[in-house]
XYZ file of N, CA and C in Angstrom:
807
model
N 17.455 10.854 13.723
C 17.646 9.461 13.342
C 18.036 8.594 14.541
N 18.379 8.961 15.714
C 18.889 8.623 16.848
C 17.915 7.838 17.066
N 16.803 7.829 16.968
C 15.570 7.808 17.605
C 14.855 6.610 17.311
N 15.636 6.018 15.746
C 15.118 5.303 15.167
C 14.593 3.966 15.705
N 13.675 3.606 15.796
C 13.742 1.919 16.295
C 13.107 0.676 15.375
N 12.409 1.219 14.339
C 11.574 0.309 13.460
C 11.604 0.953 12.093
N 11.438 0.011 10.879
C 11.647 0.706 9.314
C 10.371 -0.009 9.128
N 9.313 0.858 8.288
C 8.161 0.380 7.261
C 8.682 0.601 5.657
N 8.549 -0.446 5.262
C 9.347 -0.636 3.849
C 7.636 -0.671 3.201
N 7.584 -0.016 1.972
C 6.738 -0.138 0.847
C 7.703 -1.405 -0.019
N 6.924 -2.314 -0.423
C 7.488 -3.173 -1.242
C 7.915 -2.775 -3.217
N 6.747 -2.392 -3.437
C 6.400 -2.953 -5.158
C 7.288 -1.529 -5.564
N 8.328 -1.705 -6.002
C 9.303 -0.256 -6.532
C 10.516 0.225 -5.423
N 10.394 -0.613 -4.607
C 11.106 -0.378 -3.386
C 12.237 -1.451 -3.077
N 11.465 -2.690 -2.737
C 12.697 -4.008 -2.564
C 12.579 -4.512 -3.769
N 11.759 -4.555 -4.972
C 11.024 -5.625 -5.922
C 10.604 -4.348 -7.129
N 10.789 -4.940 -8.239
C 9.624 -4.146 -9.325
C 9.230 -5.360 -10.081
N 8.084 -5.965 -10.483
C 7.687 -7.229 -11.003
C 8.128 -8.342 -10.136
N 8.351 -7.807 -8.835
C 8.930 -9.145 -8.080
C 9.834 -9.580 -8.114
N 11.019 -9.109 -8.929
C 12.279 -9.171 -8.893
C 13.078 -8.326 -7.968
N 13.778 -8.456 -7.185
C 14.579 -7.612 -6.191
C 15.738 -6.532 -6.985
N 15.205 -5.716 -6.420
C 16.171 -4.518 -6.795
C 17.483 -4.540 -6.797
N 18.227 -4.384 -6.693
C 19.874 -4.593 -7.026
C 20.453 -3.857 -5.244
N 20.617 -4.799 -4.703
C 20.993 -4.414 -2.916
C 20.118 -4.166 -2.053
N 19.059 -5.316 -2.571
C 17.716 -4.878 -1.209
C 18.032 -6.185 -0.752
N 17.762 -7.282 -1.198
C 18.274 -8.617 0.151
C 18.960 -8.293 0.939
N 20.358 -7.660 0.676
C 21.077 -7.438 1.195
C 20.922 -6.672 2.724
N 20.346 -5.150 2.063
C 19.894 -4.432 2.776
C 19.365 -4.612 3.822
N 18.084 -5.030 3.355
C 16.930 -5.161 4.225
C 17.420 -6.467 5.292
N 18.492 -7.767 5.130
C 19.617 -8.489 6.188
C 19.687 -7.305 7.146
N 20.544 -6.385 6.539
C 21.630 -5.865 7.439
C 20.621 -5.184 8.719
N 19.441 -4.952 8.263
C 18.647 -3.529 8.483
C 18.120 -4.627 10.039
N 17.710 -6.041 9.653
C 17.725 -7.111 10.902
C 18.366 -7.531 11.645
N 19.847 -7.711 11.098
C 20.864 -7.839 11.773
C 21.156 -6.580 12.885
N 20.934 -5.549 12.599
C 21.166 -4.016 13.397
C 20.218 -4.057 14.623
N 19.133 -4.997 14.307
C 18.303 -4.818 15.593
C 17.087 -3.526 15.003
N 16.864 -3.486 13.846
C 15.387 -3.017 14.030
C 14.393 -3.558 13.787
N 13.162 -3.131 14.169
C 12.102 -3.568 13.954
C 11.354 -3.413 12.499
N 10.675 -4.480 11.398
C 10.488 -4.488 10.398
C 8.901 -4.399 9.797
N 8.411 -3.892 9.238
C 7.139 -4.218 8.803
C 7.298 -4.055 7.460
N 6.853 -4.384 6.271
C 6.131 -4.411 4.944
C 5.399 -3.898 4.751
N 4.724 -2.276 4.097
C 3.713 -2.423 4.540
C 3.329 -1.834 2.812
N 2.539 -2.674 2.135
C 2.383 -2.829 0.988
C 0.409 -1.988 0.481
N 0.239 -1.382 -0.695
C -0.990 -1.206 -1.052
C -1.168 -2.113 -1.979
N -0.194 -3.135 -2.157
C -0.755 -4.196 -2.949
C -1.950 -5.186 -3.343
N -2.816 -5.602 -3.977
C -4.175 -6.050 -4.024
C -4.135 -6.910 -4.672
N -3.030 -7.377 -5.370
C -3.079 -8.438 -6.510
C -2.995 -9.964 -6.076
N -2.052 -9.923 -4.541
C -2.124 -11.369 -3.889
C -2.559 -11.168 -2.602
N -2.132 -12.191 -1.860
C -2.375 -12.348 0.010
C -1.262 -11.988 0.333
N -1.492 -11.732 1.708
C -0.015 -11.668 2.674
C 0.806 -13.117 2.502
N 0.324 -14.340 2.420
C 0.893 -15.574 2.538
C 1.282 -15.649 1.236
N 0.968 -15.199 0.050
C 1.510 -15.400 -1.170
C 2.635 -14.123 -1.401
N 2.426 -12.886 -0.782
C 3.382 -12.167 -0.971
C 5.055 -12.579 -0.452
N 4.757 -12.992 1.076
C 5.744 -13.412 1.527
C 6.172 -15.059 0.845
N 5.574 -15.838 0.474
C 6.093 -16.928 -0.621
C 6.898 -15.954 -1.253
N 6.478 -15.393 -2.327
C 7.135 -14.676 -3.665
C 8.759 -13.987 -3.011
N 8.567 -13.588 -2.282
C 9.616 -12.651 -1.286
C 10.767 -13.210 -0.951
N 10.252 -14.756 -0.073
C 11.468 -15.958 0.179
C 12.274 -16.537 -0.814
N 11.236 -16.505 -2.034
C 11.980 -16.843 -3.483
C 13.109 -16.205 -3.847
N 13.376 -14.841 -3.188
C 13.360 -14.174 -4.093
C 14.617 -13.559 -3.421
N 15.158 -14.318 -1.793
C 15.869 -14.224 -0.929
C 15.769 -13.216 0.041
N 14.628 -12.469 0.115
C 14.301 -11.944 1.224
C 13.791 -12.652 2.405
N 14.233 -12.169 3.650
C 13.832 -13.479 5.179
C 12.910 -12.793 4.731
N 11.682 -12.581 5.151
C 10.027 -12.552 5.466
C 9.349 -13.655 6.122
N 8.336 -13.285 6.969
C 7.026 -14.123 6.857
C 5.935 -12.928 6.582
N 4.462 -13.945 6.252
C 3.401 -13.305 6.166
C 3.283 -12.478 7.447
N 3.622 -12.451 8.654
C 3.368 -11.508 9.823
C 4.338 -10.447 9.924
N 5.127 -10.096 8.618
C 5.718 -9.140 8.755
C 4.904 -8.020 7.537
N 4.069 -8.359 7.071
C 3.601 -7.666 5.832
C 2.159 -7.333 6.310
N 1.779 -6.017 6.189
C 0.478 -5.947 6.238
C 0.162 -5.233 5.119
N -0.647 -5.504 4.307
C -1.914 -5.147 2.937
C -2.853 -4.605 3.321
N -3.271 -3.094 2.353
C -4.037 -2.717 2.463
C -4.993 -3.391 2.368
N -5.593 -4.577 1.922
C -6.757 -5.555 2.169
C -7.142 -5.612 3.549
N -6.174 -6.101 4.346
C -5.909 -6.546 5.841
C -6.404 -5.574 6.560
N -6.381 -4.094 6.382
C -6.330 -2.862 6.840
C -7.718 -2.622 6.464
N -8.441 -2.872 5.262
C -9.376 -2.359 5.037
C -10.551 -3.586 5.787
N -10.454 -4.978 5.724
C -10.995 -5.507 6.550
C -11.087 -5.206 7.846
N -10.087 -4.306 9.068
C -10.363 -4.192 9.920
C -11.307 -2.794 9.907
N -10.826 -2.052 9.127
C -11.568 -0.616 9.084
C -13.103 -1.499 8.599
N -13.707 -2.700 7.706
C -15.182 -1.952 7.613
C -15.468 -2.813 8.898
N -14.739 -3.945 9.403
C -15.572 -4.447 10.958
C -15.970 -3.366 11.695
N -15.043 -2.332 11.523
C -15.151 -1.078 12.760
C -16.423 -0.221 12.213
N -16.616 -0.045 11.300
C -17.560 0.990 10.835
C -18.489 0.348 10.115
N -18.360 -0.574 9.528
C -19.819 -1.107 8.652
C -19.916 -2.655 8.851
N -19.738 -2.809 10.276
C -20.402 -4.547 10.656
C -21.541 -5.162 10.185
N -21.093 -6.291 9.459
C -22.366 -7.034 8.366
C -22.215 -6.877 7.488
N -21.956 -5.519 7.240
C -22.246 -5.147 5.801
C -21.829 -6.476 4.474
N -22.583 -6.113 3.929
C -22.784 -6.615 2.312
C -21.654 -5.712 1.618
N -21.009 -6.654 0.910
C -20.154 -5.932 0.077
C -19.758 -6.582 -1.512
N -19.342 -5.589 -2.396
C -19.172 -5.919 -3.542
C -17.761 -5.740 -3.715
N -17.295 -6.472 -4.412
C -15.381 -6.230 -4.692
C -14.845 -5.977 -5.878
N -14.084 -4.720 -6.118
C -13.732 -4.473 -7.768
C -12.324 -4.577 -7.414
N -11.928 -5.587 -7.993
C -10.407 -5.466 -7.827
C -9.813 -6.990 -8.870
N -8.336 -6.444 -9.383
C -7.697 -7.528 -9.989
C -6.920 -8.274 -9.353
N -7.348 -9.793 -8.908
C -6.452 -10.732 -8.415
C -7.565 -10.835 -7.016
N -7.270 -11.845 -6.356
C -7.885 -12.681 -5.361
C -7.463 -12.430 -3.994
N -7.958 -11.526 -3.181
C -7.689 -11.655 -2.014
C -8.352 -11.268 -0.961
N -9.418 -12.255 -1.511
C -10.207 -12.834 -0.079
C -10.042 -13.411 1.469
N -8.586 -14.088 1.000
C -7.860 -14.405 1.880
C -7.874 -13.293 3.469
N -7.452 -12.435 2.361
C -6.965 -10.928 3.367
C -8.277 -10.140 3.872
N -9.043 -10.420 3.330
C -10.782 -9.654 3.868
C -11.315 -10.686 4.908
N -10.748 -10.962 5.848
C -11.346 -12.162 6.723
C -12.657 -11.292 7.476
N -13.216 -11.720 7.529
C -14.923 -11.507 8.213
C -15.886 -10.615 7.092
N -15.032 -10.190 6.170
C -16.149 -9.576 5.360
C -17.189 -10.164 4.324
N -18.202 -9.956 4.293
C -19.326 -10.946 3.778
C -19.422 -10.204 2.191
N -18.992 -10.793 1.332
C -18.888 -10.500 0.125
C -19.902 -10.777 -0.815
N -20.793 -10.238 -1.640
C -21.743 -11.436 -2.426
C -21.216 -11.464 -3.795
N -21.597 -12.836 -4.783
C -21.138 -12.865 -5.516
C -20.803 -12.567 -6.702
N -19.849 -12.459 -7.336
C -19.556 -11.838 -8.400
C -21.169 -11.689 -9.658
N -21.670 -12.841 -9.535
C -22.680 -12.780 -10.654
C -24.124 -12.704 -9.790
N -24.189 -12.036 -8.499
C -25.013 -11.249 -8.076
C -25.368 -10.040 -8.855
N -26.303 -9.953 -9.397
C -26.156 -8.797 -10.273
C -27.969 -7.813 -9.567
N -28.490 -8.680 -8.541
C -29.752 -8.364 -8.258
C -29.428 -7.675 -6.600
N -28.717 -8.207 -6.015
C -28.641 -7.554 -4.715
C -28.174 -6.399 -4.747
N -27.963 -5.414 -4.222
C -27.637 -3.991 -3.421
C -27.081 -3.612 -2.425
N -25.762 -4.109 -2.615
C -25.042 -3.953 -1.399
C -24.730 -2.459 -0.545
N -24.298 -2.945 0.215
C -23.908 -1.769 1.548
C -22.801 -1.066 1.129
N -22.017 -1.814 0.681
C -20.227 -1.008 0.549
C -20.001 -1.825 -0.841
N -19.349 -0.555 -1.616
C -18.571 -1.125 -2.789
C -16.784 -0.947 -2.487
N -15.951 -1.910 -2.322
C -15.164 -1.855 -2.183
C -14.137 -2.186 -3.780
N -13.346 -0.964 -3.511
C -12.506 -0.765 -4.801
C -10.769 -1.167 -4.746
N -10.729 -2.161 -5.227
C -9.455 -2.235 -4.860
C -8.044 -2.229 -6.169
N -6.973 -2.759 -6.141
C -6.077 -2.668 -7.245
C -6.851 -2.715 -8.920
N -6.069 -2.031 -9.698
C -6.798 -2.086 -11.160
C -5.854 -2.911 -11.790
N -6.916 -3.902 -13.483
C -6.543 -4.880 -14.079
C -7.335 -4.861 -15.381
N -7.406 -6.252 -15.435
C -8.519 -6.220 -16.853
C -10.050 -6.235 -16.031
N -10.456 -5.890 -15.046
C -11.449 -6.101 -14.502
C -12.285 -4.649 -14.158
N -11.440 -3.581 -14.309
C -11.584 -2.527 -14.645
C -12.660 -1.989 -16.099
N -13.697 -3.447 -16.223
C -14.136 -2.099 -17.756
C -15.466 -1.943 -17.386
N -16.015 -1.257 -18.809
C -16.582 -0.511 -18.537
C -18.260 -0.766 -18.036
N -18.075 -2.282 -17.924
C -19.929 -2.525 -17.496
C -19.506 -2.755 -15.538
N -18.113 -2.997 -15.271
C -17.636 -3.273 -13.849
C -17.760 -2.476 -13.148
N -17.238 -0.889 -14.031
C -17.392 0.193 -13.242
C -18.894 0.715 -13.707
N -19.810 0.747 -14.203
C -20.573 1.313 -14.538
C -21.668 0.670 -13.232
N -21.479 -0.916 -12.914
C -22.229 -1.518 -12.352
C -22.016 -0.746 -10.863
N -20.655 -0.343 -10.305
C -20.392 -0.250 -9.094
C -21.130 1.477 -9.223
N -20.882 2.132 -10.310
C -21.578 3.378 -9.987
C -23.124 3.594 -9.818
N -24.095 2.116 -10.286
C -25.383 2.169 -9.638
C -25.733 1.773 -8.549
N -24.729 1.166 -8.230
C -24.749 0.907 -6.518
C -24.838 1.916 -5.530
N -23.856 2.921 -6.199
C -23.253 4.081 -5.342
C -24.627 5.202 -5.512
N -25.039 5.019 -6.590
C -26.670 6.249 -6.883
C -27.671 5.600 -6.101
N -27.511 4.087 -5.590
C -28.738 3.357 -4.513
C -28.459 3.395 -3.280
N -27.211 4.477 -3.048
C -26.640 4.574 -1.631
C -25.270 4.047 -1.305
N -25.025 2.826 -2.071
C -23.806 2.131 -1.302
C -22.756 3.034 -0.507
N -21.746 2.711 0.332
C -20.747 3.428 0.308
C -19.724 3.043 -0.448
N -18.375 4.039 -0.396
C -17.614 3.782 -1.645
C -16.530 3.338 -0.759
N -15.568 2.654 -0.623
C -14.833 2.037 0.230
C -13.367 2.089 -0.503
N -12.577 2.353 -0.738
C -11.084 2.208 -1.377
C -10.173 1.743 -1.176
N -9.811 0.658 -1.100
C -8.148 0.265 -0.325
C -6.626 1.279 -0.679
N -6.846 1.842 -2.095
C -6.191 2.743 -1.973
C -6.101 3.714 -3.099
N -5.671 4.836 -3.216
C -6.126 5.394 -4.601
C -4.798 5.638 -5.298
N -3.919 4.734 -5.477
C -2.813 4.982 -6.339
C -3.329 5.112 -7.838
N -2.455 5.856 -8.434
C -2.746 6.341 -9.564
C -2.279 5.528 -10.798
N -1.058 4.915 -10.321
C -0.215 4.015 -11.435
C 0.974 3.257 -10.539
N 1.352 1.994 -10.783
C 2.359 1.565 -10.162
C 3.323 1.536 -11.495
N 4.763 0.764 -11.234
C 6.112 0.168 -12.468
C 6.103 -0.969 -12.299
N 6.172 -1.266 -13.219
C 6.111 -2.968 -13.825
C 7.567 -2.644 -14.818
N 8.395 -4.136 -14.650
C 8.971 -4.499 -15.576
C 8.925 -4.182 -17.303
N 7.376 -3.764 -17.354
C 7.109 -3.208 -18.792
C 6.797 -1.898 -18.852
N 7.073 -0.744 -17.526
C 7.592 0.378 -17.813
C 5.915 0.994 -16.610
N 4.976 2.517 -16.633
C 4.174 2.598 -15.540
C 3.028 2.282 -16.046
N 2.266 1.646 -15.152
C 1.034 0.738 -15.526
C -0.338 1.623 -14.583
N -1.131 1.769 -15.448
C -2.329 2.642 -14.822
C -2.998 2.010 -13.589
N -3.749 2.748 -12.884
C -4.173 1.773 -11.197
C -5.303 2.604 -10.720
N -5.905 2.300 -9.710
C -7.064 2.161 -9.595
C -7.605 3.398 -9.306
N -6.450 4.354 -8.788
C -7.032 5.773 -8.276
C -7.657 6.278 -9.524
N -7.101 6.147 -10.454
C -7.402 6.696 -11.776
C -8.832 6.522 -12.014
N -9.316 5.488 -11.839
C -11.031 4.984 -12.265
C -11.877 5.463 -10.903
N -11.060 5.776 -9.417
C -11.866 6.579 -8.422
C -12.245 7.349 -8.647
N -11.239 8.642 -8.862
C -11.776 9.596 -9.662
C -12.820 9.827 -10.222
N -13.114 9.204 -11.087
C -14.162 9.211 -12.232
C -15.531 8.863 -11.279
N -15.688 7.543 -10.488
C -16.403 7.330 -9.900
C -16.913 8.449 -8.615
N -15.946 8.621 -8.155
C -16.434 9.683 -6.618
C -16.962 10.877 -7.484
N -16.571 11.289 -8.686
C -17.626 12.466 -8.771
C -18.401 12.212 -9.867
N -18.907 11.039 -10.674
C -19.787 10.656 -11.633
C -21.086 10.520 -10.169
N -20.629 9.904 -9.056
C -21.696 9.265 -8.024
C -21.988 10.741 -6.563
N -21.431 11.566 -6.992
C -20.939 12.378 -6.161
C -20.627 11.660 -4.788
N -19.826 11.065 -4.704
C -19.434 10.232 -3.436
C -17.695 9.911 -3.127
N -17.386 10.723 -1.614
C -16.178 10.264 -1.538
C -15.549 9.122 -0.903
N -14.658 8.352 -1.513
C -14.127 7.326 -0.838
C -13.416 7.703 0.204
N -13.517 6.341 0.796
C -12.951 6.288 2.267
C -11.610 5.381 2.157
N -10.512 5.917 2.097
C -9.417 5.136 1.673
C -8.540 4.318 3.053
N -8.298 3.445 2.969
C -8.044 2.416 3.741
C -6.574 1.940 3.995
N -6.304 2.108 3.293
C -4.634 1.527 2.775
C -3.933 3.077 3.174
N -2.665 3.010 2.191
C -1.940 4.210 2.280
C -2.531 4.996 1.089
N -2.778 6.516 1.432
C -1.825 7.142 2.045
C -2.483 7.746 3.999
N -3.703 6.519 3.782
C -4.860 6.627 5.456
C -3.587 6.793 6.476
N -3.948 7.709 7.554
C -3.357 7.605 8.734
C -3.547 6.365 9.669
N -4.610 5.762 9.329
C -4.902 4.540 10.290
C -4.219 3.366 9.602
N -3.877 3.695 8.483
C -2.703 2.249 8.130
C -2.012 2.509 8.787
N -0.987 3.748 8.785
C 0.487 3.840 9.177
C 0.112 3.749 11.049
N -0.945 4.039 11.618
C -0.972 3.593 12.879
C -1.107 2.339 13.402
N -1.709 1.540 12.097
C -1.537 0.151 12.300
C -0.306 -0.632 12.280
N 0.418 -0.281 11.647
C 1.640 -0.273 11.345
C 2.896 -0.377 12.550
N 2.604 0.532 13.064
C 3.322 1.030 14.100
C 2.711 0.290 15.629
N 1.697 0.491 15.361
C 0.693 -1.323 16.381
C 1.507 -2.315 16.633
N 1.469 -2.979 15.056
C 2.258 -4.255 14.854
C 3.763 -4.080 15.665
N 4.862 -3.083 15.339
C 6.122 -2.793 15.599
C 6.055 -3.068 17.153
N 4.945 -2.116 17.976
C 5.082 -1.489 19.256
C 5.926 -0.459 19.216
N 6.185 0.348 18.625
C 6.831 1.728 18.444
C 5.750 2.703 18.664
N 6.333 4.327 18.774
C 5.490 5.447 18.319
C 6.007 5.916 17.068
N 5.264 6.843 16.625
C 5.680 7.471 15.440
C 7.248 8.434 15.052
N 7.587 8.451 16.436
C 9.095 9.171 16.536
C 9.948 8.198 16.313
N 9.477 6.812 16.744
C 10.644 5.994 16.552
C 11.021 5.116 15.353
N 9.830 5.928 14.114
C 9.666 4.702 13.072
C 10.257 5.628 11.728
N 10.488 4.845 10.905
C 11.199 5.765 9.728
C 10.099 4.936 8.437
N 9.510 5.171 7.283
C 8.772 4.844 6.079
C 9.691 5.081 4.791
N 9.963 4.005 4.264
C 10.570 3.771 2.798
C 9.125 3.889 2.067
N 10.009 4.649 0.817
C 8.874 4.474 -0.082
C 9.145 4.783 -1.367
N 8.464 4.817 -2.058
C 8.619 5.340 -3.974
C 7.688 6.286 -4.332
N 6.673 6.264 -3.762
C 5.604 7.239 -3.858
C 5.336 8.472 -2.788
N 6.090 9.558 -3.265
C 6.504 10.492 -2.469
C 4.923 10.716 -2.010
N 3.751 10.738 -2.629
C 2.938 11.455 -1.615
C 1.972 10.537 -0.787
N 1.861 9.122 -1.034
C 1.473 8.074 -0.811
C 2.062 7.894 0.480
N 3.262 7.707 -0.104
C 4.168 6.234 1.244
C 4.859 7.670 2.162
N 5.631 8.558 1.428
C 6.483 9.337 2.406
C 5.895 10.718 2.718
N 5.135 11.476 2.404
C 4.137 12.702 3.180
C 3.298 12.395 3.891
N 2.911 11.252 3.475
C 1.949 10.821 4.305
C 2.124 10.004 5.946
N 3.388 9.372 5.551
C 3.755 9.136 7.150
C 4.624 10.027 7.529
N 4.694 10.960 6.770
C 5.566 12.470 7.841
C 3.953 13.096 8.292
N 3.353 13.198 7.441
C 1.664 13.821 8.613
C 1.631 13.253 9.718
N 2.085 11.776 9.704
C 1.385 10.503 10.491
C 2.480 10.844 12.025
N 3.587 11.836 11.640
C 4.590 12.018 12.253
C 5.796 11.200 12.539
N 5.978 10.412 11.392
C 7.241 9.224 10.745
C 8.329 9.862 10.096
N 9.306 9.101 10.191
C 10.414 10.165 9.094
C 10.078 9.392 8.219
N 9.946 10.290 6.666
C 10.317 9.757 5.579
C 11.517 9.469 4.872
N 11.743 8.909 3.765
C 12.475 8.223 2.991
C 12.208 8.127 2.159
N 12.201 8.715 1.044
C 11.937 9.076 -0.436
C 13.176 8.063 -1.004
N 12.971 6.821 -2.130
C 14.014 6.655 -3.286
C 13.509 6.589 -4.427
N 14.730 6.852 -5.165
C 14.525 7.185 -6.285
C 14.898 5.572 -7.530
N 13.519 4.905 -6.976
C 13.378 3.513 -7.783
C 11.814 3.649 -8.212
N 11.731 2.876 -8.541
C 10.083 1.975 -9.212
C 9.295 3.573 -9.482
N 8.258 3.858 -8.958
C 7.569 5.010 -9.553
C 7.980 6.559 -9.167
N 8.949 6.513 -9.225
C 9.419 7.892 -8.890
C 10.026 8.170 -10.120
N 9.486 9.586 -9.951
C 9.898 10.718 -11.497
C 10.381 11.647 -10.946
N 11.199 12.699 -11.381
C 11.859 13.619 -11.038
C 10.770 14.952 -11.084
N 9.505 14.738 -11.766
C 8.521 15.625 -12.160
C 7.662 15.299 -10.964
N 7.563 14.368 -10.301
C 6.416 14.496 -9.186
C 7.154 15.131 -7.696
N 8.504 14.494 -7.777
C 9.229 14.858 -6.968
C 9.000 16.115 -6.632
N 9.523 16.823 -7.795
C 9.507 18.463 -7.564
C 7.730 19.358 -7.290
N 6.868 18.714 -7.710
C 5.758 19.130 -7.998
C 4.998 18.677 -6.845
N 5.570 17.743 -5.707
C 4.931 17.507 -4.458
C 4.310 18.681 -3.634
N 3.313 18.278 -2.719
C 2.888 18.807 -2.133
C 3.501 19.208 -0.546
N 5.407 18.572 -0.622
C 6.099 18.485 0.686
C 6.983 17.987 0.199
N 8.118 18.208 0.955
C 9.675 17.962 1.250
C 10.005 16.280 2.116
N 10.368 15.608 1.542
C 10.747 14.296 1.956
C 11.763 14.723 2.996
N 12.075 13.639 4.183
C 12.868 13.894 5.224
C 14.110 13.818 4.927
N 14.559 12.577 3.909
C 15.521 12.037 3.525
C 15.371 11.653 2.071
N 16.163 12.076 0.934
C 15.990 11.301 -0.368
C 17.671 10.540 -0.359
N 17.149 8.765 -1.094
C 18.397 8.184 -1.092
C 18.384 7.674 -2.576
N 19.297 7.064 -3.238
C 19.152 6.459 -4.658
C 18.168 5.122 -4.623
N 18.620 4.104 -3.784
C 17.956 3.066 -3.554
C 17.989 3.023 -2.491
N 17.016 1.591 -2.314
C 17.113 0.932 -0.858
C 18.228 0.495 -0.391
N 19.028 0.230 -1.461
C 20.361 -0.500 -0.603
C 21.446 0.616 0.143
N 20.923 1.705 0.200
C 21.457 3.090 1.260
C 20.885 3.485 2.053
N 19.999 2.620 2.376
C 18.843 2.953 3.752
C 20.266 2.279 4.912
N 21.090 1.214 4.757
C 21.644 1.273 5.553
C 22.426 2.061 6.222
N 22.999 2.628 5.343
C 24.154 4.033 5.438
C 23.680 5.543 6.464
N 22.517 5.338 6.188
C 21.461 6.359 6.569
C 21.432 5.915 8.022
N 20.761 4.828 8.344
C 20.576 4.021 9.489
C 21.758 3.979 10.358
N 23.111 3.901 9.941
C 24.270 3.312 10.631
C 24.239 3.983 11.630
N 24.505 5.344 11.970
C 24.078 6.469 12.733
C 23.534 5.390 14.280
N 22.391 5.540 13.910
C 21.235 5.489 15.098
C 21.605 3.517 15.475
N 21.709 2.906 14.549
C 22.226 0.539 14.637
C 23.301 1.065 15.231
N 24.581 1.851 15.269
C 25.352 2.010 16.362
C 25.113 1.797 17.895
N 24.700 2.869 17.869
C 24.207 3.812 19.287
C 23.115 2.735 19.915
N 22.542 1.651 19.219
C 21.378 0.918 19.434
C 22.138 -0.551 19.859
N 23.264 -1.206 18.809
C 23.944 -2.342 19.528
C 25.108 -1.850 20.438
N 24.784 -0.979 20.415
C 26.277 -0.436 21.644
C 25.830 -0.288 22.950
């Protein structure tokens, strides 16, 4: 923990569940700035923009700006510039964020004649049925590629766990026999993006999260310490049934400081 120099916070179950702040994350996440580390957001969220996330956030008394948050949108726009320049693309996802796909050439929703290059799959909603996905799986039998921002399975909402998009991948990558290329977390090239933004390496960065195999195995592969809490989608049944040992498990976020004090010592001293 000595080592520490930057925290990647997962948002949705972490500082917020429905966008309401958890009980000692303003707080927290102050102190965690005040100590002198370095901060990123780094969210698989799909439902808004970075500029609307961080609105919602300030409301909500968290400091933020939009340049502290990066979205798997953001992430997946740079991944298809890198690999599928031009490309034509189709978008399955609930909520608007086009914003966050800057250079990607999208066609339109009631295109129903073109054949795009990449089907990109993003957060699930009411947009999820069954002629949406049926449409994206003839794309995928005419070649498309399958593109994913991320394959979570279910997030927590205020009205208890709400089904999500990995769930309808599934179905798709082997109805089309085709695997997605996931973009967001639990990709190693998010969490290296991540760590971009900071200017850190991976020794010096620690990952909050709720989704033990998503947010925290996955940046211990990435070679991050994890941080497992036990808020928003964490069950005591996945916990145990993981595929790996979290670095650190805490109750909430508001004991990431406690954890931290250690290394914000040794760092303002």
């Amino acid at each position: 923990m000595e080592s520490v120099r930057a925290v990647l916070i997962d948002i949705d179950g972490v500082l917020t569940v429905s966008w309401e702040p958890l009980p000692g994350s303003v707080e927290a996440l102050r102190e965690i700035r005040e100590a002198g580390f370095g901060v990123a957001l780094v969210t698989n969220t799909t439902s808004r923009t970075r500029a609307s996330i961080a609105g919602t956030l300030r409301e909500a008394g968290f400091a933020v700006d939009a340049e502290d948050i990066l979205t798997a949108p953001v992430a997946t726009a740079a991944y298809l510039a890198e690999h599928f320049p031009g490309a034509r693309c189709v978008l399955l996802n609930s909520g608007d964020i086009r914003e966050d796909l800057e250079g990607v050439t999208l066609l339109a929703p009631d295109d129903t004649k073109s054949v795009p290059d990449v089907v990109i799959v993003g957060g699930a909603g009411p947009e999820f049925d069954y002629a949406a996905l049926n449409r994206a799986f003839g794309y995928l039998q005419r070649g498309a590629r399958l593109v994913a921002v991320h394959r979570n399975l279910y997030w927590r909402t205020d009205a208890g766990l709400q089904l999500d998009s990995g769930a309808f991948l599934v179905g798709l990558e082997q109805a089309a026999r085709a695997e997605a290329e996931v973009t967001g977390k639990p990709s190693a090239a998010f969490f290296e993006a991540a760590l971009a933004r900071l200017g850190v390496g991976a020794g010096e960065a620690l990952m909050v999260g709720d989704d033990i195999e998503s947010d925290v195995l996955a940046a211990q592969r990435a070679g991050i310490t994890g941080v497992l809490v036990k808020t928003g989608k964490y069950l005591p049944e996945t916990h145990r049934d993981a595929t790996g040992t979290p670095d650190h498990v805490i109750e909430s976020f508001a004991d990431l400081p406690a954890l931290l004090r250690g290394s914000a010592v040794q760092e303002l001293g």
